[in-house]
Amino acid sequence: MDNQTTVSYFLLLEISKNWHLQLLHFFLFFLLYLATATTNLLIICAVPFDHQLHSGMYFFLMNLALQDLGSVSVIVPKSMINSLLDTRHISYVGCVAQVFFFISFLDSNVSLLTVMAYDRYVAIRYPLHYEKVMNWKACIEILTLVWITSLLYGMLHTTGTFSILFCSNIVNQFFCEIPQLLKLSCSGLNLVEVGVLVASIISGTGCFTFIIVSYAMIFKTVLRIPSEQGRQKALCTCIPHLIVVSMILLTGCFAYLTPHSNTPSYLDLGLTVLYSLLPPLFNSIIYSMRNKNIKRVLSKLWRF
């Protein structure tokens, strides 16, 4: 292909030439998507249902569930349909949409997890001032800023990625992943995309550092709790949060910054699954399904 204007579609990764393995891929992705969609939809329904959940923390959890549901819905159904129909095709516009929405949801997810780390810090370190600091006005303003900056970030990434000249339309991944698209460039990296990648590294490092510092301060406060049961409960809440955040950022960095070969790699596929598909499921389980108030509301909804 001579230039970008000749690319009207892309060919995504062919999981296998064996029809039975393609069906296995479909069912595995279907089960993962069903579990992720179900858990996140339950959270989205539970928070507005009960007035006791009408606080900043649960407001953030509901939006985290929306973001997680959105991120998997952008990439997984298309991959399942392709496996079922034995095709690899995705239109140029569809690929652009995947990049824009997935990056926007991913960035908003990391930003919101950073905000939630601060929210937990305030709740544990300054419980008497929590309602004053994290009031409804502050929560709405924070969330609005998160969504706006994430959409702008997704727009910049998408513009930088699709302004390059493509020499091929074969994407060695199950969705339109930016590192795989950049490999198709005839002219090297676009300066816009280089700038956005550098900004991404700085932003991701900043978020991760902020989260680590927040949880370090939380741990310091938790160790002062006289009750051993209280300490264990707080630690059991914070440590899984750190694991999920680390999974997203570290595997995402490996996926985006490590050199990619010109042939499909199980390592690339595994890293992509780790940062794109598993966190949306783990977030709902770790942040919400283990919460006794949400479990109480879900049991009410189940009885209806």
PDB file of C-alpha atoms in Angstrom:
ATOM      1  CA  MET A   1       0.000   0.000   0.000  1.00  0.00           C
ATOM      2  CA  ASP A   2       1.460   3.345  -1.048  1.00  0.00           C
ATOM      3  CA  ASN A   3      -0.072   5.659   1.531  1.00  0.00           C
ATOM      4  CA  GLN A   4      -2.701   6.065   4.161  1.00  0.00           C
ATOM      5  CA  THR A   5      -5.515   6.958   1.757  1.00  0.00           C
ATOM      6  CA  THR A   6      -5.470   3.410   0.292  1.00  0.00           C
ATOM      7  CA  VAL A   7      -6.250   1.823   3.688  1.00  0.00           C
ATOM      8  CA  SER A   8     -10.002   1.319   3.901  1.00  0.00           C
ATOM      9  CA  TYR A   9      -9.873  -1.535   6.414  1.00  0.00           C
ATOM     10  CA  PHE A  10      -7.515  -3.429   8.707  1.00  0.00           C
ATOM     11  CA  LEU A  11      -7.007  -7.139   9.333  1.00  0.00           C
ATOM     12  CA  LEU A  12      -6.867  -8.055  13.017  1.00  0.00           C
ATOM     13  CA  LEU A  13      -4.942 -10.941  14.579  1.00  0.00           C
ATOM     14  CA  GLU A  14      -5.972 -14.398  13.453  1.00  0.00           C
ATOM     15  CA  ILE A  15      -6.026 -16.379  16.698  1.00  0.00           C
ATOM     16  CA  SER A  16      -5.843 -19.681  14.833  1.00  0.00           C
ATOM     17  CA  LYS A  17      -6.574 -21.215  11.455  1.00  0.00           C
ATOM     18  CA  ASN A  18      -8.324 -24.051  13.262  1.00  0.00           C
ATOM     19  CA  TRP A  19     -12.084 -23.458  13.460  1.00  0.00           C
ATOM     20  CA  HIS A  20     -12.391 -25.266  16.805  1.00  0.00           C
ATOM     21  CA  LEU A  21      -9.702 -23.054  18.370  1.00  0.00           C
ATOM     22  CA  GLN A  22     -11.498 -20.003  17.018  1.00  0.00           C
ATOM     23  CA  LEU A  23     -14.685 -21.220  18.718  1.00  0.00           C
ATOM     24  CA  LEU A  24     -12.703 -21.729  21.938  1.00  0.00           C
ATOM     25  CA  HIS A  25     -11.450 -18.141  21.662  1.00  0.00           C
ATOM     26  CA  PHE A  26     -15.028 -16.962  21.150  1.00  0.00           C
ATOM     27  CA  PHE A  27     -16.344 -18.784  24.237  1.00  0.00           C
ATOM     28  CA  LEU A  28     -13.435 -17.710  26.463  1.00  0.00           C
ATOM     29  CA  PHE A  29     -13.880 -14.069  25.462  1.00  0.00           C
ATOM     30  CA  PHE A  30     -17.656 -14.425  25.787  1.00  0.00           C
ATOM     31  CA  LEU A  31     -17.375 -15.764  29.357  1.00  0.00           C
ATOM     32  CA  LEU A  32     -14.890 -13.044  30.299  1.00  0.00           C
ATOM     33  CA  TYR A  33     -17.081 -10.343  28.762  1.00  0.00           C
ATOM     34  CA  LEU A  34     -20.239 -11.749  30.370  1.00  0.00           C
ATOM     35  CA  ALA A  35     -18.616 -11.812  33.819  1.00  0.00           C
ATOM     36  CA  THR A  36     -17.232  -8.282  33.413  1.00  0.00           C
ATOM     37  CA  ALA A  37     -20.478  -6.841  32.049  1.00  0.00           C
ATOM     38  CA  THR A  38     -22.628  -8.542  34.700  1.00  0.00           C
ATOM     39  CA  THR A  39     -20.548  -7.443  37.705  1.00  0.00           C
ATOM     40  CA  ASN A  40     -20.202  -3.876  36.475  1.00  0.00           C
ATOM     41  CA  LEU A  41     -23.889  -3.559  35.541  1.00  0.00           C
ATOM     42  CA  LEU A  42     -24.833  -4.776  39.013  1.00  0.00           C
ATOM     43  CA  ILE A  43     -22.732  -1.972  40.526  1.00  0.00           C
ATOM     44  CA  ILE A  44     -24.206   0.621  38.159  1.00  0.00           C
ATOM     45  CA  CYS A  45     -27.723  -0.481  39.194  1.00  0.00           C
ATOM     46  CA  ALA A  46     -26.949  -0.825  42.917  1.00  0.00           C
ATOM     47  CA  VAL A  47     -25.546   2.654  43.615  1.00  0.00           C
ATOM     48  CA  PRO A  48     -28.616   4.710  42.521  1.00  0.00           C
ATOM     49  CA  PHE A  49     -30.965   2.130  44.116  1.00  0.00           C
ATOM     50  CA  ASP A  50     -30.026   2.754  47.770  1.00  0.00           C
ATOM     51  CA  HIS A  51     -29.727   6.204  49.373  1.00  0.00           C
ATOM     52  CA  GLN A  52     -27.025   4.900  51.746  1.00  0.00           C
ATOM     53  CA  LEU A  53     -24.749   4.544  48.720  1.00  0.00           C
ATOM     54  CA  HIS A  54     -25.247   8.175  47.683  1.00  0.00           C
ATOM     55  CA  SER A  55     -21.780   9.318  48.752  1.00  0.00           C
ATOM     56  CA  GLY A  56     -18.573  10.282  46.981  1.00  0.00           C
ATOM     57  CA  MET A  57     -16.925   6.873  47.284  1.00  0.00           C
ATOM     58  CA  TYR A  58     -19.844   4.986  45.711  1.00  0.00           C
ATOM     59  CA  PHE A  59     -20.275   7.714  43.095  1.00  0.00           C
ATOM     60  CA  PHE A  60     -16.684   7.041  42.027  1.00  0.00           C
ATOM     61  CA  LEU A  61     -17.278   3.277  42.096  1.00  0.00           C
ATOM     62  CA  MET A  62     -20.304   3.619  39.803  1.00  0.00           C
ATOM     63  CA  ASN A  63     -18.299   5.678  37.316  1.00  0.00           C
ATOM     64  CA  LEU A  64     -15.415   3.204  37.508  1.00  0.00           C
ATOM     65  CA  ALA A  65     -17.897   0.473  36.597  1.00  0.00           C
ATOM     66  CA  LEU A  66     -19.150   2.563  33.641  1.00  0.00           C
ATOM     67  CA  GLN A  67     -15.586   3.057  32.413  1.00  0.00           C
ATOM     68  CA  ASP A  68     -14.718  -0.633  32.792  1.00  0.00           C
ATOM     69  CA  LEU A  69     -17.860  -1.702  30.967  1.00  0.00           C
ATOM     70  CA  GLY A  70     -17.141   0.800  28.206  1.00  0.00           C
ATOM     71  CA  SER A  71     -13.508  -0.268  27.718  1.00  0.00           C
ATOM     72  CA  VAL A  72     -14.300  -3.974  27.246  1.00  0.00           C
ATOM     73  CA  SER A  73     -17.386  -3.251  25.118  1.00  0.00           C
ATOM     74  CA  VAL A  74     -15.248  -1.299  22.657  1.00  0.00           C
ATOM     75  CA  ILE A  75     -12.857  -4.164  21.891  1.00  0.00           C
ATOM     76  CA  VAL A  76     -14.223  -7.574  22.958  1.00  0.00           C
ATOM     77  CA  PRO A  77     -17.498  -7.936  20.962  1.00  0.00           C
ATOM     78  CA  LYS A  78     -15.750  -7.221  17.645  1.00  0.00           C
ATOM     79  CA  SER A  79     -13.111  -9.857  18.399  1.00  0.00           C
ATOM     80  CA  MET A  80     -15.815 -12.397  19.310  1.00  0.00           C
ATOM     81  CA  ILE A  81     -17.800 -11.683  16.143  1.00  0.00           C
ATOM     82  CA  ASN A  82     -14.676 -12.051  13.999  1.00  0.00           C
ATOM     83  CA  SER A  83     -13.896 -15.438  15.560  1.00  0.00           C
ATOM     84  CA  LEU A  84     -17.476 -16.630  15.122  1.00  0.00           C
ATOM     85  CA  LEU A  85     -17.650 -15.508  11.484  1.00  0.00           C
ATOM     86  CA  ASP A  86     -14.083 -16.626  10.722  1.00  0.00           C
ATOM     87  CA  THR A  87     -12.962 -13.187   9.576  1.00  0.00           C
ATOM     88  CA  ARG A  88     -10.289 -10.637  10.565  1.00  0.00           C
ATOM     89  CA  HIS A  89     -11.853  -7.539   9.040  1.00  0.00           C
ATOM     90  CA  ILE A  90     -12.394  -4.191  10.785  1.00  0.00           C
ATOM     91  CA  SER A  91     -13.185  -0.998   8.886  1.00  0.00           C
ATOM     92  CA  TYR A  92     -10.897   2.047   9.008  1.00  0.00           C
ATOM     93  CA  VAL A  93     -13.585   4.043  10.848  1.00  0.00           C
ATOM     94  CA  GLY A  94     -14.145   1.136  13.248  1.00  0.00           C
ATOM     95  CA  CYS A  95     -10.427   1.009  14.003  1.00  0.00           C
ATOM     96  CA  VAL A  96     -10.329   4.770  14.651  1.00  0.00           C
ATOM     97  CA  ALA A  97     -13.327   4.442  16.982  1.00  0.00           C
ATOM     98  CA  GLN A  98     -11.691   1.565  18.872  1.00  0.00           C
ATOM     99  CA  VAL A  99      -8.498   3.556  19.456  1.00  0.00           C
ATOM    100  CA  PHE A 100     -10.337   6.712  20.539  1.00  0.00           C
ATOM    101  CA  PHE A 101     -12.809   5.113  22.943  1.00  0.00           C
ATOM    102  CA  PHE A 102     -10.446   2.506  24.370  1.00  0.00           C
ATOM    103  CA  ILE A 103      -7.695   5.039  25.122  1.00  0.00           C
ATOM    104  CA  SER A 104     -10.239   7.488  26.566  1.00  0.00           C
ATOM    105  CA  PHE A 105     -11.722   4.822  28.848  1.00  0.00           C
ATOM    106  CA  LEU A 106      -8.278   3.528  29.845  1.00  0.00           C
ATOM    107  CA  ASP A 107      -6.999   7.006  30.724  1.00  0.00           C
ATOM    108  CA  SER A 108     -10.165   7.881  32.653  1.00  0.00           C
ATOM    109  CA  ASN A 109      -9.813   4.571  34.501  1.00  0.00           C
ATOM    110  CA  VAL A 110      -6.268   5.306  35.671  1.00  0.00           C
ATOM    111  CA  SER A 111      -7.206   8.891  36.564  1.00  0.00           C
ATOM    112  CA  LEU A 112     -10.233   7.748  38.569  1.00  0.00           C
ATOM    113  CA  LEU A 113      -8.219   5.083  40.413  1.00  0.00           C
ATOM    114  CA  THR A 114      -5.807   7.878  41.371  1.00  0.00           C
ATOM    115  CA  VAL A 115      -8.701  10.001  42.649  1.00  0.00           C
ATOM    116  CA  MET A 116     -10.074   7.013  44.567  1.00  0.00           C
ATOM    117  CA  ALA A 117      -6.695   6.489  46.251  1.00  0.00           C
ATOM    118  CA  TYR A 118      -6.880  10.093  47.479  1.00  0.00           C
ATOM    119  CA  ASP A 119     -10.512   9.550  48.514  1.00  0.00           C
ATOM    120  CA  ARG A 120      -9.482   6.550  50.655  1.00  0.00           C
ATOM    121  CA  TYR A 121      -6.587   8.556  52.093  1.00  0.00           C
ATOM    122  CA  VAL A 122      -8.926  11.342  53.239  1.00  0.00           C
ATOM    123  CA  ALA A 123     -11.496   8.856  54.586  1.00  0.00           C
ATOM    124  CA  ILE A 124      -8.943   6.955  56.671  1.00  0.00           C
ATOM    125  CA  ARG A 125      -6.562   9.769  57.635  1.00  0.00           C
ATOM    126  CA  TYR A 126      -9.148  12.503  58.256  1.00  0.00           C
ATOM    127  CA  PRO A 127     -12.509  10.744  58.811  1.00  0.00           C
ATOM    128  CA  LEU A 128     -14.088  13.718  60.591  1.00  0.00           C
ATOM    129  CA  HIS A 129     -13.339  16.038  57.647  1.00  0.00           C
ATOM    130  CA  TYR A 130     -14.215  13.567  54.876  1.00  0.00           C
ATOM    131  CA  GLU A 131     -17.711  14.903  54.143  1.00  0.00           C
ATOM    132  CA  LYS A 132     -16.380  18.439  53.968  1.00  0.00           C
ATOM    133  CA  VAL A 133     -13.419  17.671  51.687  1.00  0.00           C
ATOM    134  CA  MET A 134     -15.124  15.119  49.388  1.00  0.00           C
ATOM    135  CA  ASN A 135     -18.511  16.813  49.136  1.00  0.00           C
ATOM    136  CA  TRP A 136     -20.845  16.345  46.148  1.00  0.00           C
ATOM    137  CA  LYS A 137     -19.679  19.513  44.412  1.00  0.00           C
ATOM    138  CA  ALA A 138     -16.027  18.465  44.671  1.00  0.00           C
ATOM    139  CA  CYS A 139     -16.803  14.921  43.460  1.00  0.00           C
ATOM    140  CA  ILE A 140     -18.747  16.147  40.404  1.00  0.00           C
ATOM    141  CA  GLU A 141     -16.032  18.673  39.513  1.00  0.00           C
ATOM    142  CA  ILE A 142     -13.320  16.016  39.833  1.00  0.00           C
ATOM    143  CA  LEU A 143     -15.251  13.517  37.732  1.00  0.00           C
ATOM    144  CA  THR A 144     -16.053  16.124  35.054  1.00  0.00           C
ATOM    145  CA  LEU A 145     -12.347  16.976  34.842  1.00  0.00           C
ATOM    146  CA  VAL A 146     -11.452  13.284  34.566  1.00  0.00           C
ATOM    147  CA  TRP A 147     -13.873  12.700  31.666  1.00  0.00           C
ATOM    148  CA  ILE A 148     -12.921  15.876  29.762  1.00  0.00           C
ATOM    149  CA  THR A 149      -9.164  15.324  30.029  1.00  0.00           C
ATOM    150  CA  SER A 150      -9.570  11.646  29.073  1.00  0.00           C
ATOM    151  CA  LEU A 151     -11.574  12.472  25.944  1.00  0.00           C
ATOM    152  CA  LEU A 152      -8.975  15.079  24.945  1.00  0.00           C
ATOM    153  CA  TYR A 153      -6.221  12.559  25.617  1.00  0.00           C
ATOM    154  CA  GLY A 154      -7.980   9.957  23.471  1.00  0.00           C
ATOM    155  CA  MET A 155      -8.429  12.522  20.693  1.00  0.00           C
ATOM    156  CA  LEU A 156      -4.724  13.428  20.736  1.00  0.00           C
ATOM    157  CA  HIS A 157      -3.660   9.769  20.658  1.00  0.00           C
ATOM    158  CA  THR A 158      -6.071   8.972  17.839  1.00  0.00           C
ATOM    159  CA  THR A 159      -4.968  11.991  15.774  1.00  0.00           C
ATOM    160  CA  GLY A 160      -1.299  11.165  16.269  1.00  0.00           C
ATOM    161  CA  THR A 161      -1.765   7.499  15.392  1.00  0.00           C
ATOM    162  CA  PHE A 162      -3.861   7.921  12.254  1.00  0.00           C
ATOM    163  CA  SER A 163      -1.879  10.838  10.829  1.00  0.00           C
ATOM    164  CA  ILE A 164       0.964   8.461   9.904  1.00  0.00           C
ATOM    165  CA  LEU A 165       1.335   6.770   6.506  1.00  0.00           C
ATOM    166  CA  PHE A 166       0.443   3.065   6.633  1.00  0.00           C
ATOM    167  CA  CYS A 167       2.442   0.553   4.565  1.00  0.00           C
ATOM    168  CA  SER A 168       0.297  -2.393   5.652  1.00  0.00           C
ATOM    169  CA  ASN A 169      -3.134  -3.066   7.085  1.00  0.00           C
ATOM    170  CA  ILE A 170      -2.280  -6.200   9.108  1.00  0.00           C
ATOM    171  CA  VAL A 171      -2.629  -5.542  12.861  1.00  0.00           C
ATOM    172  CA  ASN A 172      -1.078  -8.314  14.960  1.00  0.00           C
ATOM    173  CA  GLN A 173      -3.505  -7.905  17.856  1.00  0.00           C
ATOM    174  CA  PHE A 174      -7.149  -8.803  18.558  1.00  0.00           C
ATOM    175  CA  PHE A 175      -8.107  -5.097  18.443  1.00  0.00           C
ATOM    176  CA  CYS A 176      -6.633  -1.890  17.039  1.00  0.00           C
ATOM    177  CA  GLU A 177      -3.860  -1.401  19.578  1.00  0.00           C
ATOM    178  CA  ILE A 178      -1.693   1.694  19.078  1.00  0.00           C
ATOM    179  CA  PRO A 179       1.756  -0.009  19.282  1.00  0.00           C
ATOM    180  CA  GLN A 180       0.686  -2.495  16.608  1.00  0.00           C
ATOM    181  CA  LEU A 181      -0.679   0.299  14.383  1.00  0.00           C
ATOM    182  CA  LEU A 182       2.529   2.310  14.729  1.00  0.00           C
ATOM    183  CA  LYS A 183       4.478  -0.698  13.438  1.00  0.00           C
ATOM    184  CA  LEU A 184       2.647  -0.265  10.120  1.00  0.00           C
ATOM    185  CA  SER A 185       4.082   3.221   9.562  1.00  0.00           C
ATOM    186  CA  CYS A 186       6.005   3.957   6.372  1.00  0.00           C
ATOM    187  CA  SER A 187       7.526   7.155   7.705  1.00  0.00           C
ATOM    188  CA  GLY A 188       8.406   6.433  11.330  1.00  0.00           C
ATOM    189  CA  LEU A 189       6.684   7.909  14.360  1.00  0.00           C
ATOM    190  CA  ASN A 190       4.650  11.060  13.967  1.00  0.00           C
ATOM    191  CA  LEU A 191       5.871  13.936  16.161  1.00  0.00           C
ATOM    192  CA  VAL A 192       2.372  14.391  17.574  1.00  0.00           C
ATOM    193  CA  GLU A 193       2.237  10.755  18.674  1.00  0.00           C
ATOM    194  CA  VAL A 194       5.763  10.927  20.112  1.00  0.00           C
ATOM    195  CA  GLY A 195       4.696  13.920  22.185  1.00  0.00           C
ATOM    196  CA  VAL A 196       1.553  12.163  23.373  1.00  0.00           C
ATOM    197  CA  LEU A 197       3.531   9.019  24.259  1.00  0.00           C
ATOM    198  CA  VAL A 198       5.996  11.074  26.310  1.00  0.00           C
ATOM    199  CA  ALA A 199       3.105  12.851  28.028  1.00  0.00           C
ATOM    200  CA  SER A 200       1.516   9.441  28.704  1.00  0.00           C
ATOM    201  CA  ILE A 201       4.664   8.161  30.382  1.00  0.00           C
ATOM    202  CA  ILE A 202       4.937  11.270  32.545  1.00  0.00           C
ATOM    203  CA  SER A 203       1.225  11.184  33.411  1.00  0.00           C
ATOM    204  CA  GLY A 204       1.226   7.438  34.183  1.00  0.00           C
ATOM    205  CA  THR A 205       4.338   7.747  36.341  1.00  0.00           C
ATOM    206  CA  GLY A 206       2.789  10.692  38.175  1.00  0.00           C
ATOM    207  CA  CYS A 207      -0.456   8.805  38.833  1.00  0.00           C
ATOM    208  CA  PHE A 208       1.381   5.705  40.016  1.00  0.00           C
ATOM    209  CA  THR A 209       3.622   7.759  42.317  1.00  0.00           C
ATOM    210  CA  PHE A 210       0.609   9.604  43.750  1.00  0.00           C
ATOM    211  CA  ILE A 211      -1.195   6.309  44.392  1.00  0.00           C
ATOM    212  CA  ILE A 212       1.868   4.793  46.082  1.00  0.00           C
ATOM    213  CA  VAL A 213       2.311   7.863  48.304  1.00  0.00           C
ATOM    214  CA  SER A 214      -1.415   7.896  49.173  1.00  0.00           C
ATOM    215  CA  TYR A 215      -1.390   4.240  50.175  1.00  0.00           C
ATOM    216  CA  ALA A 216       1.892   4.658  52.073  1.00  0.00           C
ATOM    217  CA  MET A 217       0.184   7.350  54.158  1.00  0.00           C
ATOM    218  CA  ILE A 218      -2.852   5.087  54.557  1.00  0.00           C
ATOM    219  CA  PHE A 219      -0.652   2.211  55.768  1.00  0.00           C
ATOM    220  CA  LYS A 220       1.045   4.569  58.210  1.00  0.00           C
ATOM    221  CA  THR A 221      -2.354   5.540  59.612  1.00  0.00           C
ATOM    222  CA  VAL A 222      -3.615   1.945  59.633  1.00  0.00           C
ATOM    223  CA  LEU A 223      -0.658   0.770  61.725  1.00  0.00           C
ATOM    224  CA  ARG A 224      -1.816   3.152  64.450  1.00  0.00           C
ATOM    225  CA  ILE A 225      -5.251   1.518  64.656  1.00  0.00           C
ATOM    226  CA  PRO A 226      -5.396  -0.235  68.056  1.00  0.00           C
ATOM    227  CA  SER A 227      -7.704  -2.999  66.805  1.00  0.00           C
ATOM    228  CA  GLU A 228      -5.901  -5.810  64.990  1.00  0.00           C
ATOM    229  CA  GLN A 229      -9.122  -6.648  63.128  1.00  0.00           C
ATOM    230  CA  GLY A 230      -9.364  -3.029  61.949  1.00  0.00           C
ATOM    231  CA  ARG A 231      -5.778  -3.097  60.704  1.00  0.00           C
ATOM    232  CA  GLN A 232      -6.329  -6.342  58.819  1.00  0.00           C
ATOM    233  CA  LYS A 233      -9.530  -5.029  57.229  1.00  0.00           C
ATOM    234  CA  ALA A 234      -7.842  -1.833  56.022  1.00  0.00           C
ATOM    235  CA  LEU A 235      -4.799  -3.711  54.697  1.00  0.00           C
ATOM    236  CA  CYS A 236      -6.991  -6.303  52.927  1.00  0.00           C
ATOM    237  CA  THR A 237      -8.743  -3.396  51.192  1.00  0.00           C
ATOM    238  CA  CYS A 238      -5.652  -1.409  50.176  1.00  0.00           C
ATOM    239  CA  ILE A 239      -3.331  -4.191  48.987  1.00  0.00           C
ATOM    240  CA  PRO A 240      -5.710  -5.551  46.284  1.00  0.00           C
ATOM    241  CA  HIS A 241      -6.201  -1.967  45.043  1.00  0.00           C
ATOM    242  CA  LEU A 242      -2.440  -1.600  44.590  1.00  0.00           C
ATOM    243  CA  ILE A 243      -2.262  -4.936  42.773  1.00  0.00           C
ATOM    244  CA  VAL A 244      -4.913  -3.876  40.229  1.00  0.00           C
ATOM    245  CA  VAL A 245      -3.337  -0.466  39.610  1.00  0.00           C
ATOM    246  CA  SER A 246       0.107  -2.043  39.236  1.00  0.00           C
ATOM    247  CA  MET A 247      -1.289  -4.580  36.761  1.00  0.00           C
ATOM    248  CA  ILE A 248      -2.781  -1.859  34.552  1.00  0.00           C
ATOM    249  CA  LEU A 249       0.233   0.464  34.563  1.00  0.00           C
ATOM    250  CA  LEU A 250       3.101  -2.048  34.465  1.00  0.00           C
ATOM    251  CA  THR A 251       1.642  -4.387  31.829  1.00  0.00           C
ATOM    252  CA  GLY A 252       0.461  -1.353  29.828  1.00  0.00           C
ATOM    253  CA  CYS A 253       3.980   0.096  29.887  1.00  0.00           C
ATOM    254  CA  PHE A 254       5.465  -3.220  28.755  1.00  0.00           C
ATOM    255  CA  ALA A 255       2.881  -3.513  25.968  1.00  0.00           C
ATOM    256  CA  TYR A 256       3.471   0.040  24.710  1.00  0.00           C
ATOM    257  CA  LEU A 257       7.201   0.503  25.277  1.00  0.00           C
ATOM    258  CA  THR A 258       8.778  -2.869  24.468  1.00  0.00           C
ATOM    259  CA  PRO A 259       9.850  -3.501  20.844  1.00  0.00           C
ATOM    260  CA  HIS A 260       7.296  -5.462  18.839  1.00  0.00           C
ATOM    261  CA  SER A 261       8.207  -8.068  16.250  1.00  0.00           C
ATOM    262  CA  ASN A 262       6.613  -8.218  12.815  1.00  0.00           C
ATOM    263  CA  THR A 263       5.027 -11.574  13.605  1.00  0.00           C
ATOM    264  CA  PRO A 264       2.228 -12.340  16.096  1.00  0.00           C
ATOM    265  CA  SER A 265       3.543 -12.985  19.599  1.00  0.00           C
ATOM    266  CA  TYR A 266       1.849 -14.752  22.519  1.00  0.00           C
ATOM    267  CA  LEU A 267       3.741 -12.382  24.840  1.00  0.00           C
ATOM    268  CA  ASP A 268       2.173  -9.326  23.156  1.00  0.00           C
ATOM    269  CA  LEU A 269      -1.259 -10.982  23.306  1.00  0.00           C
ATOM    270  CA  GLY A 270      -0.819 -11.920  26.969  1.00  0.00           C
ATOM    271  CA  LEU A 271       0.322  -8.437  28.017  1.00  0.00           C
ATOM    272  CA  THR A 272      -2.581  -6.856  26.157  1.00  0.00           C
ATOM    273  CA  VAL A 273      -5.094  -9.154  27.843  1.00  0.00           C
ATOM    274  CA  LEU A 274      -3.533  -8.334  31.242  1.00  0.00           C
ATOM    275  CA  TYR A 275      -3.947  -4.565  30.936  1.00  0.00           C
ATOM    276  CA  SER A 276      -7.113  -4.391  28.816  1.00  0.00           C
ATOM    277  CA  LEU A 277      -9.433  -7.254  29.834  1.00  0.00           C
ATOM    278  CA  LEU A 278      -8.615  -8.436  33.350  1.00  0.00           C
ATOM    279  CA  PRO A 279      -8.600  -5.108  35.291  1.00  0.00           C
ATOM    280  CA  PRO A 280     -12.241  -4.263  34.369  1.00  0.00           C
ATOM    281  CA  LEU A 281     -13.291  -7.558  35.951  1.00  0.00           C
ATOM    282  CA  PHE A 282     -10.951  -7.319  38.941  1.00  0.00           C
ATOM    283  CA  ASN A 283     -11.949  -3.704  39.624  1.00  0.00           C
ATOM    284  CA  SER A 284     -15.585  -4.662  40.063  1.00  0.00           C
ATOM    285  CA  ILE A 285     -14.717  -7.576  42.363  1.00  0.00           C
ATOM    286  CA  ILE A 286     -12.017  -5.913  44.470  1.00  0.00           C
ATOM    287  CA  TYR A 287     -13.445  -2.408  44.755  1.00  0.00           C
ATOM    288  CA  SER A 288     -17.143  -3.185  44.914  1.00  0.00           C
ATOM    289  CA  MET A 289     -18.228  -6.803  45.284  1.00  0.00           C
ATOM    290  CA  ARG A 290     -16.230  -7.131  48.519  1.00  0.00           C
ATOM    291  CA  ASN A 291     -17.962  -4.045  49.951  1.00  0.00           C
ATOM    292  CA  LYS A 292     -20.565  -5.042  52.534  1.00  0.00           C
ATOM    293  CA  ASN A 293     -22.916  -2.137  51.687  1.00  0.00           C
ATOM    294  CA  ILE A 294     -22.963  -3.008  47.990  1.00  0.00           C
ATOM    295  CA  LYS A 295     -23.468  -6.704  48.805  1.00  0.00           C
ATOM    296  CA  ARG A 296     -26.408  -5.736  51.015  1.00  0.00           C
ATOM    297  CA  VAL A 297     -28.024  -3.693  48.212  1.00  0.00           C
ATOM    298  CA  LEU A 298     -27.383  -6.442  45.652  1.00  0.00           C
ATOM    299  CA  SER A 299     -29.128  -8.950  47.905  1.00  0.00           C
ATOM    300  CA  LYS A 300     -32.144  -6.591  47.994  1.00  0.00           C
ATOM    301  CA  LEU A 301     -32.125  -6.298  44.200  1.00  0.00           C
ATOM    302  CA  TRP A 302     -31.891 -10.085  43.905  1.00  0.00           C
ATOM    303  CA  ARG A 303     -35.034 -10.512  46.029  1.00  0.00           C
ATOM    304  CA  PHE A 304     -36.919  -8.171  43.665  1.00  0.00           C
TER     305      PHE A 304
END
